[in-house]
Amino acid sequence: MTIRTTAALVLALGAASPSTAARYDFSYSGFYFDSGWNDALDGFDTSRYLGGFFVADDLNGNGSFELAELTNFAYTLASNLPDAYMTHLVGPQVPDYCLRCEVQSFAYTPGGTLAFHAVSQGVRLDETITNTYFYTVFYDSYWSQTVTPQTVISVTPVPEPGAALMFTAGLAGLACMRKWKAART
């Protein structure tokens, strides 16, 4: 088998491979805070944070992710929190204490707006999060955080760990081919 035949075969297999799930991290920094009971605490607060990640697989190949394609979704109210400490609503790490943990709607097109509506209900704490507000009920108290034009929103893809290795292997292969071709002439 010649090198050109091998290269064509590798390209054909790569093109025919099924899609793989992609992970995206999201964050919302700065919300209008409504304490629900103390007007002195109400107002825009830059320290308020909502972040997390989702994993989705574009099964229908339309370039966007929908609820049926979502395989993992987690969120947190603390920045720089490891994945294990986030509240997982979809995926293998949904906690036992969660009476009703679900993402009710979800849509994301890379480069576009992230839209979601999720619910986390426990024994003492109920939370509803969307791409425009976050609402919490704890016993008989409640508070909410609302996205404003000042809110900084970020959705970033997380590169696969093997991507850098595959790129390096490809460069090494090209270098070997160049060396082999030079040795033949």
PDB file of C-alpha atoms in Angstrom:
ATOM      1  CA  MET A   1       0.000   0.000   0.000  1.00  0.00           C
ATOM      2  CA  THR A   2       1.452   3.375  -0.972  1.00  0.00           C
ATOM      3  CA  ILE A   3       1.660   6.362   1.338  1.00  0.00           C
ATOM      4  CA  ARG A   4      -0.944   8.218  -0.725  1.00  0.00           C
ATOM      5  CA  THR A   5      -3.378   5.318  -0.442  1.00  0.00           C
ATOM      6  CA  THR A   6      -2.800   5.119   3.310  1.00  0.00           C
ATOM      7  CA  ALA A   7      -3.294   8.881   3.711  1.00  0.00           C
ATOM      8  CA  ALA A   8      -6.532   8.760   1.685  1.00  0.00           C
ATOM      9  CA  LEU A   9      -7.790   5.861   3.793  1.00  0.00           C
ATOM     10  CA  VAL A  10      -7.033   7.716   7.046  1.00  0.00           C
ATOM     11  CA  LEU A  11      -8.832  10.837   5.769  1.00  0.00           C
ATOM     12  CA  ALA A  12     -11.864   8.800   4.696  1.00  0.00           C
ATOM     13  CA  LEU A  13     -12.083   7.072   8.078  1.00  0.00           C
ATOM     14  CA  GLY A  14     -11.763  10.412   9.872  1.00  0.00           C
ATOM     15  CA  ALA A  15     -14.583  11.908   7.828  1.00  0.00           C
ATOM     16  CA  ALA A  16     -16.818   8.895   8.436  1.00  0.00           C
ATOM     17  CA  SER A  17     -16.296   8.825  12.205  1.00  0.00           C
ATOM     18  CA  PRO A  18     -19.336   9.642  14.333  1.00  0.00           C
ATOM     19  CA  SER A  19     -19.654  12.985  16.087  1.00  0.00           C
ATOM     20  CA  THR A  20     -18.277  13.271  19.585  1.00  0.00           C
ATOM     21  CA  ALA A  21     -19.696  15.116  22.534  1.00  0.00           C
ATOM     22  CA  ALA A  22     -18.354  18.609  23.149  1.00  0.00           C
ATOM     23  CA  ARG A  23     -17.971  20.320  26.523  1.00  0.00           C
ATOM     24  CA  TYR A  24     -18.654  24.023  26.999  1.00  0.00           C
ATOM     25  CA  ASP A  25     -18.079  26.100  30.138  1.00  0.00           C
ATOM     26  CA  PHE A  26     -20.451  29.008  30.795  1.00  0.00           C
ATOM     27  CA  SER A  27     -20.401  31.887  33.257  1.00  0.00           C
ATOM     28  CA  TYR A  28     -22.566  34.854  34.162  1.00  0.00           C
ATOM     29  CA  SER A  29     -20.866  37.542  36.282  1.00  0.00           C
ATOM     30  CA  GLY A  30     -22.842  40.400  37.820  1.00  0.00           C
ATOM     31  CA  PHE A  31     -26.584  40.274  38.486  1.00  0.00           C
ATOM     32  CA  TYR A  32     -29.336  42.487  39.782  1.00  0.00           C
ATOM     33  CA  PHE A  33     -29.899  40.991  43.239  1.00  0.00           C
ATOM     34  CA  ASP A  34     -33.343  41.016  44.895  1.00  0.00           C
ATOM     35  CA  SER A  35     -33.132  39.766  48.480  1.00  0.00           C
ATOM     36  CA  GLY A  36     -36.898  39.345  48.721  1.00  0.00           C
ATOM     37  CA  TRP A  37     -37.012  40.945  52.169  1.00  0.00           C
ATOM     38  CA  ASN A  38     -34.419  43.734  52.572  1.00  0.00           C
ATOM     39  CA  ASP A  39     -34.495  46.570  50.034  1.00  0.00           C
ATOM     40  CA  ALA A  40     -31.105  47.809  51.268  1.00  0.00           C
ATOM     41  CA  LEU A  41     -29.489  44.670  49.829  1.00  0.00           C
ATOM     42  CA  ASP A  42     -31.195  44.988  46.443  1.00  0.00           C
ATOM     43  CA  GLY A  43     -29.304  46.264  43.403  1.00  0.00           C
ATOM     44  CA  PHE A  44     -26.692  45.338  40.816  1.00  0.00           C
ATOM     45  CA  ASP A  45     -23.847  43.346  42.355  1.00  0.00           C
ATOM     46  CA  THR A  46     -20.714  42.524  40.334  1.00  0.00           C
ATOM     47  CA  SER A  47     -19.726  39.745  42.758  1.00  0.00           C
ATOM     48  CA  ARG A  48     -22.822  37.636  41.982  1.00  0.00           C
ATOM     49  CA  TYR A  49     -21.899  34.637  39.837  1.00  0.00           C
ATOM     50  CA  LEU A  50     -23.529  31.704  38.070  1.00  0.00           C
ATOM     51  CA  GLY A  51     -21.382  29.267  36.148  1.00  0.00           C
ATOM     52  CA  GLY A  52     -21.096  25.688  35.091  1.00  0.00           C
ATOM     53  CA  PHE A  53     -20.687  23.449  32.115  1.00  0.00           C
ATOM     54  CA  PHE A  54     -22.645  21.323  29.697  1.00  0.00           C
ATOM     55  CA  VAL A  55     -21.741  18.429  27.440  1.00  0.00           C
ATOM     56  CA  ALA A  56     -23.741  17.886  24.266  1.00  0.00           C
ATOM     57  CA  ASP A  57     -23.455  15.866  21.084  1.00  0.00           C
ATOM     58  CA  ASP A  58     -24.777  17.285  17.799  1.00  0.00           C
ATOM     59  CA  LEU A  59     -26.535  14.053  16.844  1.00  0.00           C
ATOM     60  CA  ASN A  60     -28.611  15.519  14.016  1.00  0.00           C
ATOM     61  CA  GLY A  61     -25.656  17.417  12.514  1.00  0.00           C
ATOM     62  CA  ASN A  62     -27.442  20.783  12.329  1.00  0.00           C
ATOM     63  CA  GLY A  63     -24.603  22.711  14.018  1.00  0.00           C
ATOM     64  CA  SER A  64     -26.510  23.427  17.233  1.00  0.00           C
ATOM     65  CA  PHE A  65     -27.286  21.601  20.459  1.00  0.00           C
ATOM     66  CA  GLU A  66     -30.801  20.828  21.694  1.00  0.00           C
ATOM     67  CA  LEU A  67     -32.245  19.308  24.871  1.00  0.00           C
ATOM     68  CA  ALA A  68     -32.287  15.763  23.454  1.00  0.00           C
ATOM     69  CA  GLU A  69     -28.556  16.065  22.660  1.00  0.00           C
ATOM     70  CA  LEU A  70     -27.572  17.160  26.184  1.00  0.00           C
ATOM     71  CA  THR A  71     -25.615  14.500  28.119  1.00  0.00           C
ATOM     72  CA  ASN A  72     -24.386  16.519  31.119  1.00  0.00           C
ATOM     73  CA  PHE A  73     -25.317  19.854  32.719  1.00  0.00           C
ATOM     74  CA  ALA A  74     -24.032  21.270  36.005  1.00  0.00           C
ATOM     75  CA  TYR A  75     -23.999  24.693  37.676  1.00  0.00           C
ATOM     76  CA  THR A  76     -22.613  26.527  40.685  1.00  0.00           C
ATOM     77  CA  LEU A  77     -22.897  29.910  42.371  1.00  0.00           C
ATOM     78  CA  ALA A  78     -19.193  30.005  43.304  1.00  0.00           C
ATOM     79  CA  SER A  79     -16.482  30.784  40.773  1.00  0.00           C
ATOM     80  CA  ASN A  80     -13.503  28.406  40.448  1.00  0.00           C
ATOM     81  CA  LEU A  81     -15.378  25.479  41.974  1.00  0.00           C
ATOM     82  CA  PRO A  82     -14.302  21.983  40.815  1.00  0.00           C
ATOM     83  CA  ASP A  83     -16.827  20.001  38.753  1.00  0.00           C
ATOM     84  CA  ALA A  84     -17.404  17.504  41.574  1.00  0.00           C
ATOM     85  CA  TYR A  85     -18.868  20.223  43.814  1.00  0.00           C
ATOM     86  CA  MET A  86     -21.306  21.613  41.260  1.00  0.00           C
ATOM     87  CA  THR A  87     -25.014  20.800  41.239  1.00  0.00           C
ATOM     88  CA  HIS A  88     -25.460  18.238  38.462  1.00  0.00           C
ATOM     89  CA  LEU A  89     -28.882  18.190  36.793  1.00  0.00           C
ATOM     90  CA  VAL A  90     -28.169  15.862  33.869  1.00  0.00           C
ATOM     91  CA  GLY A  91     -25.625  13.067  33.694  1.00  0.00           C
ATOM     92  CA  PRO A  92     -24.155  10.396  35.936  1.00  0.00           C
ATOM     93  CA  GLN A  93     -23.499  12.663  38.939  1.00  0.00           C
ATOM     94  CA  VAL A  94     -27.051  13.810  39.749  1.00  0.00           C
ATOM     95  CA  PRO A  95     -27.197  13.779  43.579  1.00  0.00           C
ATOM     96  CA  ASP A  96     -29.482  11.449  45.533  1.00  0.00           C
ATOM     97  CA  TYR A  97     -30.882  14.311  47.635  1.00  0.00           C
ATOM     98  CA  CYS A  98     -32.265  15.981  44.537  1.00  0.00           C
ATOM     99  CA  LEU A  99     -35.992  15.287  44.448  1.00  0.00           C
ATOM    100  CA  ARG A 100     -36.406  16.883  41.031  1.00  0.00           C
ATOM    101  CA  CYS A 101     -33.297  17.764  39.063  1.00  0.00           C
ATOM    102  CA  GLU A 102     -33.877  18.441  35.396  1.00  0.00           C
ATOM    103  CA  VAL A 103     -33.172  20.704  32.486  1.00  0.00           C
ATOM    104  CA  GLN A 104     -36.573  21.524  31.003  1.00  0.00           C
ATOM    105  CA  SER A 105     -35.354  23.351  27.891  1.00  0.00           C
ATOM    106  CA  PHE A 106     -31.954  23.845  26.296  1.00  0.00           C
ATOM    107  CA  ALA A 107     -30.574  25.304  23.069  1.00  0.00           C
ATOM    108  CA  TYR A 108     -27.129  26.495  22.041  1.00  0.00           C
ATOM    109  CA  THR A 109     -25.529  27.289  18.705  1.00  0.00           C
ATOM    110  CA  PRO A 110     -21.757  27.833  18.989  1.00  0.00           C
ATOM    111  CA  GLY A 111     -21.088  31.550  18.797  1.00  0.00           C
ATOM    112  CA  GLY A 112     -24.712  32.323  19.664  1.00  0.00           C
ATOM    113  CA  THR A 113     -26.803  32.707  22.801  1.00  0.00           C
ATOM    114  CA  LEU A 114     -27.098  29.943  25.385  1.00  0.00           C
ATOM    115  CA  ALA A 115     -30.754  29.368  26.337  1.00  0.00           C
ATOM    116  CA  PHE A 116     -31.807  27.030  29.137  1.00  0.00           C
ATOM    117  CA  HIS A 117     -34.352  26.503  31.905  1.00  0.00           C
ATOM    118  CA  ALA A 118     -33.411  24.153  34.739  1.00  0.00           C
ATOM    119  CA  VAL A 119     -34.874  23.153  38.099  1.00  0.00           C
ATOM    120  CA  SER A 120     -33.192  21.725  41.191  1.00  0.00           C
ATOM    121  CA  GLN A 121     -35.541  20.820  44.038  1.00  0.00           C
ATOM    122  CA  GLY A 122     -34.348  19.365  47.309  1.00  0.00           C
ATOM    123  CA  VAL A 123     -35.810  18.979  50.784  1.00  0.00           C
ATOM    124  CA  ARG A 124     -35.070  22.549  51.941  1.00  0.00           C
ATOM    125  CA  LEU A 125     -33.795  24.325  48.865  1.00  0.00           C
ATOM    126  CA  ASP A 126     -35.452  24.900  45.491  1.00  0.00           C
ATOM    127  CA  GLU A 127     -33.598  26.621  42.665  1.00  0.00           C
ATOM    128  CA  THR A 128     -34.674  27.632  39.192  1.00  0.00           C
ATOM    129  CA  ILE A 129     -31.996  28.820  36.790  1.00  0.00           C
ATOM    130  CA  THR A 130     -32.373  30.144  33.274  1.00  0.00           C
ATOM    131  CA  ASN A 131     -30.191  32.160  30.947  1.00  0.00           C
ATOM    132  CA  THR A 132     -31.930  35.348  32.204  1.00  0.00           C
ATOM    133  CA  TYR A 133     -32.483  34.824  35.953  1.00  0.00           C
ATOM    134  CA  PHE A 134     -31.747  32.648  38.973  1.00  0.00           C
ATOM    135  CA  TYR A 135     -34.376  32.137  41.682  1.00  0.00           C
ATOM    136  CA  THR A 136     -33.843  30.433  45.059  1.00  0.00           C
ATOM    137  CA  VAL A 137     -36.321  29.423  47.774  1.00  0.00           C
ATOM    138  CA  PHE A 138     -34.839  28.327  51.111  1.00  0.00           C
ATOM    139  CA  TYR A 139     -37.460  27.361  53.706  1.00  0.00           C
ATOM    140  CA  ASP A 140     -39.723  30.447  53.694  1.00  0.00           C
ATOM    141  CA  SER A 141     -37.173  32.917  52.253  1.00  0.00           C
ATOM    142  CA  TYR A 142     -36.439  33.662  48.637  1.00  0.00           C
ATOM    143  CA  TRP A 143     -34.027  35.714  46.587  1.00  0.00           C
ATOM    144  CA  SER A 144     -33.424  36.209  42.900  1.00  0.00           C
ATOM    145  CA  GLN A 145     -30.687  37.330  40.568  1.00  0.00           C
ATOM    146  CA  THR A 146     -31.537  38.782  37.168  1.00  0.00           C
ATOM    147  CA  VAL A 147     -29.302  39.219  34.130  1.00  0.00           C
ATOM    148  CA  THR A 148     -28.875  42.871  33.109  1.00  0.00           C
ATOM    149  CA  PRO A 149     -27.016  44.579  30.241  1.00  0.00           C
ATOM    150  CA  GLN A 150     -24.042  44.889  32.653  1.00  0.00           C
ATOM    151  CA  THR A 151     -23.879  41.113  33.193  1.00  0.00           C
ATOM    152  CA  VAL A 152     -20.783  39.563  31.613  1.00  0.00           C
ATOM    153  CA  ILE A 153     -21.737  36.326  29.851  1.00  0.00           C
ATOM    154  CA  SER A 154     -19.219  33.814  28.548  1.00  0.00           C
ATOM    155  CA  VAL A 155     -19.644  30.447  26.810  1.00  0.00           C
ATOM    156  CA  THR A 156     -16.361  28.785  25.839  1.00  0.00           C
ATOM    157  CA  PRO A 157     -15.606  25.396  24.301  1.00  0.00           C
ATOM    158  CA  VAL A 158     -13.246  23.166  26.262  1.00  0.00           C
ATOM    159  CA  PRO A 159     -10.732  21.483  23.953  1.00  0.00           C
ATOM    160  CA  GLU A 160     -10.475  17.723  24.087  1.00  0.00           C
ATOM    161  CA  PRO A 161      -7.321  16.530  25.862  1.00  0.00           C
ATOM    162  CA  GLY A 162      -6.362  14.358  22.886  1.00  0.00           C
ATOM    163  CA  ALA A 163      -6.550  17.214  20.365  1.00  0.00           C
ATOM    164  CA  ALA A 164      -3.103  18.573  21.227  1.00  0.00           C
ATOM    165  CA  LEU A 165      -1.626  15.075  21.118  1.00  0.00           C
ATOM    166  CA  MET A 166      -3.175  14.377  17.714  1.00  0.00           C
ATOM    167  CA  PHE A 167      -1.876  17.703  16.377  1.00  0.00           C
ATOM    168  CA  THR A 168       1.639  16.921  17.634  1.00  0.00           C
ATOM    169  CA  ALA A 169       1.492  13.421  16.136  1.00  0.00           C
ATOM    170  CA  GLY A 170       0.407  14.893  12.810  1.00  0.00           C
ATOM    171  CA  LEU A 171       3.314  17.338  12.783  1.00  0.00           C
ATOM    172  CA  ALA A 172       5.711  14.508  13.642  1.00  0.00           C
ATOM    173  CA  GLY A 173       4.268  12.447  10.786  1.00  0.00           C
ATOM    174  CA  LEU A 174       4.764  15.313   8.332  1.00  0.00           C
ATOM    175  CA  ALA A 175       8.356  15.735   9.509  1.00  0.00           C
ATOM    176  CA  CYS A 176       8.999  11.999   9.020  1.00  0.00           C
ATOM    177  CA  MET A 177       7.489  12.092   5.532  1.00  0.00           C
ATOM    178  CA  ARG A 178       9.657  15.071   4.597  1.00  0.00           C
ATOM    179  CA  LYS A 179      12.762  13.301   5.925  1.00  0.00           C
ATOM    180  CA  TRP A 180      11.827  10.073   4.093  1.00  0.00           C
ATOM    181  CA  LYS A 181      11.211  11.948   0.844  1.00  0.00           C
ATOM    182  CA  ALA A 182      14.545  13.787   1.154  1.00  0.00           C
ATOM    183  CA  ALA A 183      16.364  10.485   1.761  1.00  0.00           C
ATOM    184  CA  ARG A 184      14.841   8.955  -1.394  1.00  0.00           C
ATOM    185  CA  THR A 185      16.112  11.732  -3.654  1.00  0.00           C
TER     186      THR A 185
END
